[in-house]
GROMACS .gro file of N, CA, C and O in nm:
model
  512
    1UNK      N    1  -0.175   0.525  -2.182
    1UNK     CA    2  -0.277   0.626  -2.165
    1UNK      C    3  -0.415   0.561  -2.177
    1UNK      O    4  -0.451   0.472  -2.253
    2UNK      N    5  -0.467   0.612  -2.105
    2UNK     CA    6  -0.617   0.556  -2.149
    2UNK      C    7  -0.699   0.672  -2.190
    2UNK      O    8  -0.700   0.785  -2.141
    3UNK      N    9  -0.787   0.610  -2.317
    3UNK     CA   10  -0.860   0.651  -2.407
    3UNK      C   11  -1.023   0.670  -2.326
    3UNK      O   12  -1.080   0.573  -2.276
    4UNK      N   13  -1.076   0.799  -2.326
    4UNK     CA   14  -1.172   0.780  -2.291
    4UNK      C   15  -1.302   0.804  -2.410
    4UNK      O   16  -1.298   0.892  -2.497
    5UNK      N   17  -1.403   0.715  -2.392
    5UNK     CA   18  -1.491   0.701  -2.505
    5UNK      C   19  -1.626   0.770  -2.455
    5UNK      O   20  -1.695   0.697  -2.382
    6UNK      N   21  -1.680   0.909  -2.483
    6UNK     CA   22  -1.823   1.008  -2.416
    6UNK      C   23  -1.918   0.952  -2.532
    6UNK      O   24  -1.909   0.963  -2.654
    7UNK      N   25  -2.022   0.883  -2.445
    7UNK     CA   26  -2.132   0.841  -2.527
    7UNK      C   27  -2.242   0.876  -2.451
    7UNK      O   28  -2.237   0.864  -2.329
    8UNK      N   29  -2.392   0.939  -2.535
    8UNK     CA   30  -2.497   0.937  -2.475
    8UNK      C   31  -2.613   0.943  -2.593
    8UNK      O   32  -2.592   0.909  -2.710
    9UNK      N   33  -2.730   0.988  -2.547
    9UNK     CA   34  -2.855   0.989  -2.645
    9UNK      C   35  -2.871   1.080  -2.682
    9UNK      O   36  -2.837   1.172  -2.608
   10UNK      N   37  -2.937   1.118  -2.832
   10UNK     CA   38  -2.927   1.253  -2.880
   10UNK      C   39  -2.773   1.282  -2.943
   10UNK      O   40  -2.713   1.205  -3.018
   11UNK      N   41  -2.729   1.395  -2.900
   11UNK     CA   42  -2.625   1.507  -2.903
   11UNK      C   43  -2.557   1.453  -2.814
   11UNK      O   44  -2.445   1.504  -2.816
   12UNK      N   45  -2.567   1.373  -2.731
   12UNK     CA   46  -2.479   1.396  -2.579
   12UNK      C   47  -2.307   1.404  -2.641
   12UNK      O   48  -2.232   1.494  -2.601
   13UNK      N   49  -2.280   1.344  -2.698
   13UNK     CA   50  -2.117   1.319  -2.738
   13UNK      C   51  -2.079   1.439  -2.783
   13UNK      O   52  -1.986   1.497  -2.727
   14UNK      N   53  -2.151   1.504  -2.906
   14UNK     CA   54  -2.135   1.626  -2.960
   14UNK      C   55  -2.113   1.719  -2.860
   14UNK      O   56  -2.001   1.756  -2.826
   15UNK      N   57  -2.221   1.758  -2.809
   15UNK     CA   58  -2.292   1.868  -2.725
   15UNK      C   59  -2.140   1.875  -2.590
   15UNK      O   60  -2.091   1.980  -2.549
   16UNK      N   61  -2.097   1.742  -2.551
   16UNK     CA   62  -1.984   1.731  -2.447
   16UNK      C   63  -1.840   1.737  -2.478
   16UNK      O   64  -1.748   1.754  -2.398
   17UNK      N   65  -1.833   1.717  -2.636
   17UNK     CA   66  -1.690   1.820  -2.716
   17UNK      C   67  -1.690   1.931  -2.723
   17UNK      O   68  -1.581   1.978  -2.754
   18UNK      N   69  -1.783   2.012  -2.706
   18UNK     CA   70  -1.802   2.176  -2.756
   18UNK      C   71  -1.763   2.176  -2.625
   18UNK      O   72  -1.651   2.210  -2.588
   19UNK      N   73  -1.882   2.128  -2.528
   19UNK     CA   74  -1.839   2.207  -2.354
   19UNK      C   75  -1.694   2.169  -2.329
   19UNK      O   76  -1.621   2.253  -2.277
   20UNK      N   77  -1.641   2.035  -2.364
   20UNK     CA   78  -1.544   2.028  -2.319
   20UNK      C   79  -1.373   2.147  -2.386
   20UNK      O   80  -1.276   2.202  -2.334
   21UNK      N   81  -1.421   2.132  -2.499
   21UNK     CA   82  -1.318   2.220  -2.546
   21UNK      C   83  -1.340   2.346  -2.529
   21UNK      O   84  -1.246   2.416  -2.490
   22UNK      N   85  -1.431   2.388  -2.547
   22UNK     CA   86  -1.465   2.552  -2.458
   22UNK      C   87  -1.422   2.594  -2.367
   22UNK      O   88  -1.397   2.714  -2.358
   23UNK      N   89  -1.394   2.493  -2.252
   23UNK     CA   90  -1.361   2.526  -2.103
   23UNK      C   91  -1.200   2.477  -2.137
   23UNK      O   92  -1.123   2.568  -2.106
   24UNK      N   93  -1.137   2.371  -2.186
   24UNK     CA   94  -1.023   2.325  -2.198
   24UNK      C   95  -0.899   2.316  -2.281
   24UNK      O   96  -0.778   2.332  -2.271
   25UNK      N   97  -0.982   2.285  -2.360
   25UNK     CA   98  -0.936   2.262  -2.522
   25UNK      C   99  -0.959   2.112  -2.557
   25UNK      O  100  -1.014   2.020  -2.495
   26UNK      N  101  -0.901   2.118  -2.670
   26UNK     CA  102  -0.902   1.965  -2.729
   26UNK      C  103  -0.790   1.862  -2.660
   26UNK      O  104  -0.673   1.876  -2.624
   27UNK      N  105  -0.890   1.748  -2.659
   27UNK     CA  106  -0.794   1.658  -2.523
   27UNK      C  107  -0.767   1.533  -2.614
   27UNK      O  108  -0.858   1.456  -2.641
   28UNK      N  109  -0.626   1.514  -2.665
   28UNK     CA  110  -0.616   1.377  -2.682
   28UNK      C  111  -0.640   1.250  -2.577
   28UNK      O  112  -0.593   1.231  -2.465
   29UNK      N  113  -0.730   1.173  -2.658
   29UNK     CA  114  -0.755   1.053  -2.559
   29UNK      C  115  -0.901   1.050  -2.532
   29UNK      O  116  -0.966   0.962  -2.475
   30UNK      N  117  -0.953   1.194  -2.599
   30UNK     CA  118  -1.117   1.174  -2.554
   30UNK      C  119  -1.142   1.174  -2.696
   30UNK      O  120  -1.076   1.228  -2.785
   31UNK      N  121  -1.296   1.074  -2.703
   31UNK     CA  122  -1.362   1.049  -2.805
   31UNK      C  123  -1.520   1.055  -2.769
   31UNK      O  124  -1.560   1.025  -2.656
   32UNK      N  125  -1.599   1.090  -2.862
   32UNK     CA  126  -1.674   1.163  -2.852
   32UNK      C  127  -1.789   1.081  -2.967
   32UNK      O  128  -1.759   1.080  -3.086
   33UNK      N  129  -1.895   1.027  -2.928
   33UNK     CA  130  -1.986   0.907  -2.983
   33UNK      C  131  -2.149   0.958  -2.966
   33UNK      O  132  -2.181   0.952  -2.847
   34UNK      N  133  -2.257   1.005  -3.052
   34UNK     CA  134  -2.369   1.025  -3.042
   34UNK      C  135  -2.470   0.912  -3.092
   34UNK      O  136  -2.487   0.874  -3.208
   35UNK      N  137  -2.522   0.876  -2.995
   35UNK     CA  138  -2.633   0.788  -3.007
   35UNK      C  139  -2.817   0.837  -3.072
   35UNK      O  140  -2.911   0.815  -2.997
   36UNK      N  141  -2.839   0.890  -3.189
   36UNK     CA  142  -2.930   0.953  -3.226
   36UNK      C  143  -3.013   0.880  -3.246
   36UNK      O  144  -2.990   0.770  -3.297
   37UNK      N  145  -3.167   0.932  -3.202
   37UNK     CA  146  -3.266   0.902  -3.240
   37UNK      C  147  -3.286   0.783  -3.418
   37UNK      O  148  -3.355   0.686  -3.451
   38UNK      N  149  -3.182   0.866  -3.481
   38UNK     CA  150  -3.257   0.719  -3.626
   38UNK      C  151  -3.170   0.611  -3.517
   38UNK      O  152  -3.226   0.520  -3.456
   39UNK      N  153  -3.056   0.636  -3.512
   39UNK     CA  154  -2.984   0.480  -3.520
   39UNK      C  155  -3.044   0.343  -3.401
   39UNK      O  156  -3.076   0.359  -3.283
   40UNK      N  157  -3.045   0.253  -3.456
   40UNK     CA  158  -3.059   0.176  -3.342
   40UNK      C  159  -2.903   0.075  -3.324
   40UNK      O  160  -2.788   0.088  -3.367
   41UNK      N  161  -2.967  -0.016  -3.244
   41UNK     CA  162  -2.794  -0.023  -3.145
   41UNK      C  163  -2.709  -0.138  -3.251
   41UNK      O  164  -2.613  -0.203  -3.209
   42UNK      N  165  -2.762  -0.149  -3.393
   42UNK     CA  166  -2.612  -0.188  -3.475
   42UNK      C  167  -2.582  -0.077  -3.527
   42UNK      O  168  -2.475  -0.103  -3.581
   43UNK      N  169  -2.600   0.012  -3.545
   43UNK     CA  170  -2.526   0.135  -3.558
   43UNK      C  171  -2.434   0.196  -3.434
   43UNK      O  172  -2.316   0.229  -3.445
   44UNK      N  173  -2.511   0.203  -3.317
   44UNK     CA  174  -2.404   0.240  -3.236
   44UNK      C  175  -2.343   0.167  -3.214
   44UNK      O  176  -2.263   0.229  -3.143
   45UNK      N  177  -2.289   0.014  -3.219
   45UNK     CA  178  -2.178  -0.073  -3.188
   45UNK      C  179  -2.095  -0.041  -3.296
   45UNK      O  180  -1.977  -0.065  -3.274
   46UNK      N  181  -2.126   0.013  -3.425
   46UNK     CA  182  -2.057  -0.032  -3.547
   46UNK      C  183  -1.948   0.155  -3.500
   46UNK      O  184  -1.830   0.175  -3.528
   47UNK      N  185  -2.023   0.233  -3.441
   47UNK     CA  186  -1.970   0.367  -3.415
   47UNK      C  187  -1.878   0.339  -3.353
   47UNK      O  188  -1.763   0.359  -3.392
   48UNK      N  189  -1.923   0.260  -3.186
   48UNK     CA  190  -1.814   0.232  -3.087
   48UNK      C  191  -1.690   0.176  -3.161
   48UNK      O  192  -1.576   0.223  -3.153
   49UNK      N  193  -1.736   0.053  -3.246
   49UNK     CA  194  -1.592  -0.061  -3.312
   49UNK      C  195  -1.535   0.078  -3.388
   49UNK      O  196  -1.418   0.105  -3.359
   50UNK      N  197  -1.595   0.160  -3.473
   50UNK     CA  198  -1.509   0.222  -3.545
   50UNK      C  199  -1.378   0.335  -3.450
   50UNK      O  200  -1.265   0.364  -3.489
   51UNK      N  201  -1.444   0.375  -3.332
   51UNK     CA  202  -1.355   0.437  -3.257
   51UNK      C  203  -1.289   0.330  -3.196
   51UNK      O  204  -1.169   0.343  -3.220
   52UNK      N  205  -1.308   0.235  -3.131
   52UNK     CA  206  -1.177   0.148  -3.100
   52UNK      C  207  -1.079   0.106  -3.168
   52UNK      O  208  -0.967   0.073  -3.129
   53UNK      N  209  -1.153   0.108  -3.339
   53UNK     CA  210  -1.032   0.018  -3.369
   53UNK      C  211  -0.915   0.141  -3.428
   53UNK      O  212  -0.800   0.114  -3.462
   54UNK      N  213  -0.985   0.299  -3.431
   54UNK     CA  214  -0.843   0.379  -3.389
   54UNK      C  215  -0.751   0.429  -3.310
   54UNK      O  216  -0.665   0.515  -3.328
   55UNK      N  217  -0.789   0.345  -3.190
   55UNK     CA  218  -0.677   0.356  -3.093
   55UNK      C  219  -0.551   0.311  -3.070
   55UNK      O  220  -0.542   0.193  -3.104
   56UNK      N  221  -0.440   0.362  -3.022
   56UNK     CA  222  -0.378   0.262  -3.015
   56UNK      C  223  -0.280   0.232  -2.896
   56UNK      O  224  -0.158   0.219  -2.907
   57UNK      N  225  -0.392   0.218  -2.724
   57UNK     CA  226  -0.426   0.187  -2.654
   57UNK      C  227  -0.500   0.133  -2.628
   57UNK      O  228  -0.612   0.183  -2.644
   58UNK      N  229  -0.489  -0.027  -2.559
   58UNK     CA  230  -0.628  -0.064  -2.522
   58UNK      C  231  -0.685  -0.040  -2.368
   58UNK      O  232  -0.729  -0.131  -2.298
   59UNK      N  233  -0.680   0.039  -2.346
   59UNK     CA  234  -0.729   0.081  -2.196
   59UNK      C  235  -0.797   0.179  -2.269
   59UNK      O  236  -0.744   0.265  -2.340
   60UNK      N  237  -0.990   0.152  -2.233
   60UNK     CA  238  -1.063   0.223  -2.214
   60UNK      C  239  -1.166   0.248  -2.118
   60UNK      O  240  -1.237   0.159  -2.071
   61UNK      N  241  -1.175   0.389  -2.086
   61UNK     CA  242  -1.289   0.403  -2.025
   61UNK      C  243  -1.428   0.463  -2.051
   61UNK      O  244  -1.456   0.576  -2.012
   62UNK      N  245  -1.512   0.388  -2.117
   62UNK     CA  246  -1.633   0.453  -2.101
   62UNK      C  247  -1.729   0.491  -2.033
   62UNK      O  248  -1.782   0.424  -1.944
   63UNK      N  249  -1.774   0.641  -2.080
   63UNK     CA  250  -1.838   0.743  -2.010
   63UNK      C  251  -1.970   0.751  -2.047
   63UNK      O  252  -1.970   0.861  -2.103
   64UNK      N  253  -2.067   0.716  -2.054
   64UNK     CA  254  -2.179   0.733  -2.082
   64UNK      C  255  -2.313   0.788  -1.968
   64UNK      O  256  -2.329   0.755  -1.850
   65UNK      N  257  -2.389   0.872  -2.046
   65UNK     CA  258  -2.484   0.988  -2.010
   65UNK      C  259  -2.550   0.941  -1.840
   65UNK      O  260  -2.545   0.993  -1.728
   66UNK      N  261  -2.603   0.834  -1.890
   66UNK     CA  262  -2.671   0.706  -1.772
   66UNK      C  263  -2.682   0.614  -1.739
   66UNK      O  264  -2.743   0.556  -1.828
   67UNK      N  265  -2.660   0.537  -1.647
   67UNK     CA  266  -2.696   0.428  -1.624
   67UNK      C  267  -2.778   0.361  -1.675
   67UNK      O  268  -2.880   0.430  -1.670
   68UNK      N  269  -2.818   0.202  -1.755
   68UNK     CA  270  -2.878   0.184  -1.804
   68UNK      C  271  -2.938   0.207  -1.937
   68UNK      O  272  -3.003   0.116  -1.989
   69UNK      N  273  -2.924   0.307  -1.990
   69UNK     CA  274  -2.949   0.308  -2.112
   69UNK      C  275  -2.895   0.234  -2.263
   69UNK      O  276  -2.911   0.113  -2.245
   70UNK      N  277  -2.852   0.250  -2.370
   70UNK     CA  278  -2.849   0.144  -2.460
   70UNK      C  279  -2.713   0.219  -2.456
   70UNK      O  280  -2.650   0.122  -2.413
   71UNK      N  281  -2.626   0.307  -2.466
   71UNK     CA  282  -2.480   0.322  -2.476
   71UNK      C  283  -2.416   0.263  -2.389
   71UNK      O  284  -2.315   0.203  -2.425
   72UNK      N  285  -2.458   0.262  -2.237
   72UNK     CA  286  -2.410   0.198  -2.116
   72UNK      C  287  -2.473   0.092  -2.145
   72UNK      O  288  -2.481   0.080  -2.023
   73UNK      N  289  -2.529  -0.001  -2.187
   73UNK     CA  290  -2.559  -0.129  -2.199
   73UNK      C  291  -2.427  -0.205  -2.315
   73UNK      O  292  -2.372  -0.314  -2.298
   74UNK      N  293  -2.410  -0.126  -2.410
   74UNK     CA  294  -2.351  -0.161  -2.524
   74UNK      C  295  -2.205  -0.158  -2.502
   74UNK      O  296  -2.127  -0.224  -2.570
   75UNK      N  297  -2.157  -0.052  -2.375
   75UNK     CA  298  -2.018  -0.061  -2.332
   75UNK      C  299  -2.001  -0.189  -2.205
   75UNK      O  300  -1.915  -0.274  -2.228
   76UNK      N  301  -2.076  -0.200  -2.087
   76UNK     CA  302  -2.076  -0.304  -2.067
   76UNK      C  303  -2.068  -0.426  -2.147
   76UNK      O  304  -1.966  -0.492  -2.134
   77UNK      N  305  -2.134  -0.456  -2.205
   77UNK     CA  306  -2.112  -0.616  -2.328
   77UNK      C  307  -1.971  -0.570  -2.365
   77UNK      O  308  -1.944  -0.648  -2.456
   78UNK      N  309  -1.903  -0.518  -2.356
   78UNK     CA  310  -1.773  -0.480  -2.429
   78UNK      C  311  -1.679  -0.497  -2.318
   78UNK      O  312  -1.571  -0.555  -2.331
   79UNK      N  313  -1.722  -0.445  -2.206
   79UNK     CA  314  -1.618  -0.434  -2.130
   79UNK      C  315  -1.620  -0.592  -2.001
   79UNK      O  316  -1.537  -0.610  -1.911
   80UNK      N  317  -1.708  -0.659  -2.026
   80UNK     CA  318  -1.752  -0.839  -1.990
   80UNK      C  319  -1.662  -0.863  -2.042
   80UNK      O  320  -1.591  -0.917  -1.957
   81UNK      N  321  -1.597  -0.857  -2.155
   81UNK     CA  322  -1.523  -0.977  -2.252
   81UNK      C  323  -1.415  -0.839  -2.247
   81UNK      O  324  -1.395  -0.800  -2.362
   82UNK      N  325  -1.325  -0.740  -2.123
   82UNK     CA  326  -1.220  -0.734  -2.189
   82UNK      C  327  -1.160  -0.619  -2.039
   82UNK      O  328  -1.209  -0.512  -2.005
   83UNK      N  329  -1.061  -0.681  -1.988
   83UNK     CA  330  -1.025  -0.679  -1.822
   83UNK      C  331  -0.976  -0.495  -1.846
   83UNK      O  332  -0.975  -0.422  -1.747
   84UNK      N  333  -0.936  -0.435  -1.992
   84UNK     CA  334  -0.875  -0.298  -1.998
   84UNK      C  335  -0.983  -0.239  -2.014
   84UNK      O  336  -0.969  -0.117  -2.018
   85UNK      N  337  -1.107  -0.282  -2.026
   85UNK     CA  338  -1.227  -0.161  -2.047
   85UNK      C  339  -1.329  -0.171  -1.871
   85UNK      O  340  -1.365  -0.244  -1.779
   86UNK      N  341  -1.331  -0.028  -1.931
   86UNK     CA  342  -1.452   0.014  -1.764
   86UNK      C  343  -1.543   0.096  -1.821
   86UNK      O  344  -1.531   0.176  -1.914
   87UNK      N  345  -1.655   0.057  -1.738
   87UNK     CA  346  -1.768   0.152  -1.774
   87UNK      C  347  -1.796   0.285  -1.643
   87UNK      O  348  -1.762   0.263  -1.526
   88UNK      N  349  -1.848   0.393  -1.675
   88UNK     CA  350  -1.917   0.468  -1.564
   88UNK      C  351  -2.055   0.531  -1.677
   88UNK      O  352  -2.064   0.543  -1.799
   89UNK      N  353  -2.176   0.570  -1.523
   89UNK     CA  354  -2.253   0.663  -1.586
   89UNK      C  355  -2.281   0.792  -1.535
   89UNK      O  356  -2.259   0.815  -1.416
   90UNK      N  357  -2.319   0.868  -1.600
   90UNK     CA  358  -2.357   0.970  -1.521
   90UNK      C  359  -2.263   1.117  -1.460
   90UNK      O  360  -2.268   1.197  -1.367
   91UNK      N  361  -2.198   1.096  -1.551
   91UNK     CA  362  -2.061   1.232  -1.504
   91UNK      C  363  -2.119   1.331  -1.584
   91UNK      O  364  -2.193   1.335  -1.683
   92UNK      N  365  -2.057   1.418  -1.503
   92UNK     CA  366  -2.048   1.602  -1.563
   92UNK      C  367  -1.948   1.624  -1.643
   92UNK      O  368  -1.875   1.542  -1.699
   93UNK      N  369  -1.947   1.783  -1.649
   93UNK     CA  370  -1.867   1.856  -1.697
   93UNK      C  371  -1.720   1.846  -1.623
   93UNK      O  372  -1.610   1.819  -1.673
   94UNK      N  373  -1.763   1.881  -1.464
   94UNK     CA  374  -1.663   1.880  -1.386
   94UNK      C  375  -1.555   1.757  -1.409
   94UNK      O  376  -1.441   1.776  -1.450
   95UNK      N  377  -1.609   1.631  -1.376
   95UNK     CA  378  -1.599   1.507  -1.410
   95UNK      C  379  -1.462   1.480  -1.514
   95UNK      O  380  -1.355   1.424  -1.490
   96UNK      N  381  -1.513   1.543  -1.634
   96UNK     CA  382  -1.460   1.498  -1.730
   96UNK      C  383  -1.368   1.587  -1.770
   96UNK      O  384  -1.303   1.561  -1.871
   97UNK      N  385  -1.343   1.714  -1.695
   97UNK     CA  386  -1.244   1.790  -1.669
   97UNK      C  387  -1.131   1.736  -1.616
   97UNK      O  388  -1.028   1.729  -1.683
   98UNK      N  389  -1.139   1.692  -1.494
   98UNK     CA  390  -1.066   1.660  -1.380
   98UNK      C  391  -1.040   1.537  -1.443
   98UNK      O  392  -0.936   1.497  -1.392
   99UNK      N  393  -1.090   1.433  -1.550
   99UNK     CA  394  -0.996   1.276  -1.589
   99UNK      C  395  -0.933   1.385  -1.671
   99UNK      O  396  -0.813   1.389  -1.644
  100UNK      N  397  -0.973   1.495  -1.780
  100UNK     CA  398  -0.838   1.515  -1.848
  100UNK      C  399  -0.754   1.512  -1.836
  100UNK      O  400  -0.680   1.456  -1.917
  101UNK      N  401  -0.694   1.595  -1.685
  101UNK     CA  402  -0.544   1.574  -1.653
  101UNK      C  403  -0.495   1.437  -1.580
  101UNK      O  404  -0.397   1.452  -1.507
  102UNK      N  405  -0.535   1.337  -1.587
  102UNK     CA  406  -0.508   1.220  -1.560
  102UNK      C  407  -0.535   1.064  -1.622
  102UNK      O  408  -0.555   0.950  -1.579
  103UNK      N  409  -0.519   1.152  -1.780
  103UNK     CA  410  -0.535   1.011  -1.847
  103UNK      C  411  -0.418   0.907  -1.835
  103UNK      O  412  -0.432   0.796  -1.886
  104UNK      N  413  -0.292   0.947  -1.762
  104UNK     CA  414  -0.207   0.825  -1.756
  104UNK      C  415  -0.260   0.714  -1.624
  104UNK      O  416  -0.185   0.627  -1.580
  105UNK      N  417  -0.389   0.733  -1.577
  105UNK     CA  418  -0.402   0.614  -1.473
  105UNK      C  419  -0.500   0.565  -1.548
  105UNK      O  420  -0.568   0.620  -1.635
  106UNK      N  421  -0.503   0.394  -1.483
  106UNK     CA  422  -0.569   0.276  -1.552
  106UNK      C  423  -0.714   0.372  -1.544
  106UNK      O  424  -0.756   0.475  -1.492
  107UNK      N  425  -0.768   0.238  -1.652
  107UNK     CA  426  -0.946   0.278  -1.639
  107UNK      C  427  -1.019   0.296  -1.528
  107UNK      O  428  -1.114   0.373  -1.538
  108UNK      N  429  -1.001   0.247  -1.431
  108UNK     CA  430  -1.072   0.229  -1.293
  108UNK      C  431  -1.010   0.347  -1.208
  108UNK      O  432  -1.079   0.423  -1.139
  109UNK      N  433  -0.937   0.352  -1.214
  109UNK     CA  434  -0.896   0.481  -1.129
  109UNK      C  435  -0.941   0.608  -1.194
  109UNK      O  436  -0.992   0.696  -1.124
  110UNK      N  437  -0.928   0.624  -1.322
  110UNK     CA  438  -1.008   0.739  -1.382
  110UNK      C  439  -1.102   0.757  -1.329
  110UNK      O  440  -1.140   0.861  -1.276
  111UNK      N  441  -1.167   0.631  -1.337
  111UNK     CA  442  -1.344   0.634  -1.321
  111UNK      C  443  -1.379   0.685  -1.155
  111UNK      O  444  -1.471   0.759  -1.119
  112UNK      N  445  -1.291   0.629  -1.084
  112UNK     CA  446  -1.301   0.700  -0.951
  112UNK      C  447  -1.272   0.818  -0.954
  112UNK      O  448  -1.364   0.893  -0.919
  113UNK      N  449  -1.142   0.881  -0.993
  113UNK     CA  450  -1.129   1.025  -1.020
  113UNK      C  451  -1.287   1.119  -1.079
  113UNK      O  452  -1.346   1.222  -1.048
  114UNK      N  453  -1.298   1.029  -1.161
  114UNK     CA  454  -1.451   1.090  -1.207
  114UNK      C  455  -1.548   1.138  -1.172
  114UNK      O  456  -1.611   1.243  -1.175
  115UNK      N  457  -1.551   0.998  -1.121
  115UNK     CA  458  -1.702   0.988  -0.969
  115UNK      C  459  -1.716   1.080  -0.840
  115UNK      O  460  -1.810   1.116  -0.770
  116UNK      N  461  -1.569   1.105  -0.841
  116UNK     CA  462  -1.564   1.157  -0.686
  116UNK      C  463  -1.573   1.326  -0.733
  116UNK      O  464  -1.630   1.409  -0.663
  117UNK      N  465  -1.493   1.363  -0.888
  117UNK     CA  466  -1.493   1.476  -0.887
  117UNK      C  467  -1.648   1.552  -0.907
  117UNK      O  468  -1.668   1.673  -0.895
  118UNK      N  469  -1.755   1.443  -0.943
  118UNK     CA  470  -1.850   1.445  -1.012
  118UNK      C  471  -1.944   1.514  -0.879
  118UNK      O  472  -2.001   1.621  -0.859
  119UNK      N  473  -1.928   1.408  -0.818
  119UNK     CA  474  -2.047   1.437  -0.656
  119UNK      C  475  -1.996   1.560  -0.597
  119UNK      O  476  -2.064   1.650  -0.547
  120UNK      N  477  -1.831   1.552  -0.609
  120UNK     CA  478  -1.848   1.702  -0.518
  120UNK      C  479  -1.856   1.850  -0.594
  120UNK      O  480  -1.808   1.956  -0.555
  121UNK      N  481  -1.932   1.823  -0.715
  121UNK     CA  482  -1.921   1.961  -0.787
  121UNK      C  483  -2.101   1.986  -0.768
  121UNK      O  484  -2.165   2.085  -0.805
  122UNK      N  485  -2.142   1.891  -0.714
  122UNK     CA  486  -2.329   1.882  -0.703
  122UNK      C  487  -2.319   2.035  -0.605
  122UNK      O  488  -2.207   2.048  -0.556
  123UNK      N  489  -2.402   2.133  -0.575
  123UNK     CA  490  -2.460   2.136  -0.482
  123UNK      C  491  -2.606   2.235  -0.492
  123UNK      O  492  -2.641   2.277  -0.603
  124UNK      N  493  -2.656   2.255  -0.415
  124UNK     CA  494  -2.767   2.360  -0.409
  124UNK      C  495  -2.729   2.511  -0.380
  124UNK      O  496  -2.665   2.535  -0.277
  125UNK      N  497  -2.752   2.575  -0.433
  125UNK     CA  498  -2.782   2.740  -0.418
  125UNK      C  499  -2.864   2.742  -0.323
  125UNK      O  500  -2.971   2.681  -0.322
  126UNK      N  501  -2.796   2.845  -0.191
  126UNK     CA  502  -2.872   2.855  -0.063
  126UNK      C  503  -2.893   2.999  -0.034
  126UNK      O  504  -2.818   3.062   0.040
  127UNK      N  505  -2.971   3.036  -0.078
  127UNK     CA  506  -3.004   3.258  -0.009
  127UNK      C  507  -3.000   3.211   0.159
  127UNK      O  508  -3.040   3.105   0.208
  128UNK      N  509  -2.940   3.323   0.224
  128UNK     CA  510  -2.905   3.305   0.362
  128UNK      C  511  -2.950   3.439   0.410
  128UNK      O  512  -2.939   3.469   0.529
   0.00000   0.00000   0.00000
């Protein structure tokens, strides 16, 4: 199974367990990581190590808020040095719905599952 790890700035981790279990329920395999304003990034590595080292799968995929920022920076350096971890940024709600029911595929395929479920839940409200 692969473990997926929701990290962002602020609340994001919090704030994306409530939505997620609201709409779903509680999903083994998702973990849930807030990057707050005090901490700086030896705190959030020491957060990330503490959720890895209760897994007991090493296939992960991390999910983080955006591109670029210090959670997606901090899962990359992690996932350089380790062929079962993947990074993505930038998923929804939808997103992270649609990997629930498919945590038995590798990290990378999640992450496509993700991506793809992600873009096609975008759209604009059109009055006609």
């Amino acid at each position: 199974m692969t473990n997926v790890i929701i990290m962002g700035h602020g609340e994001y981790g919090s704030m994306m367990k409530s939505n997620i279990q609201m709409l779903i329920g509680e999903i083994n395999g998702y973990h849930f990581i807030d990057f707050k304003a005090s901490d700086n990034v030896e705190i959030l590595r020491n957060k990330i190590n503490q959720v890895i080292e209760t897994l007991d799968d090493d296939k992960i995929l991390f999910a983080c808020d955006l591109t670029g920022g210090t959670p997606f920076r901090e899962a990359c350096l992690l996932a350089s040095n380790n062929d079962n971890y993947v990074v993505v940024g930038g998923l929804n709600t939808t997103a992270y719905a649609e990997m629930a029911f498919n945590l038995t595929k590798l990290p990378k395929e999640l992450a496509d599952i993700g991506v793809e479920a992600a873009k096609g839940s975008i759209m604009i409200f059109k009055k006609e």
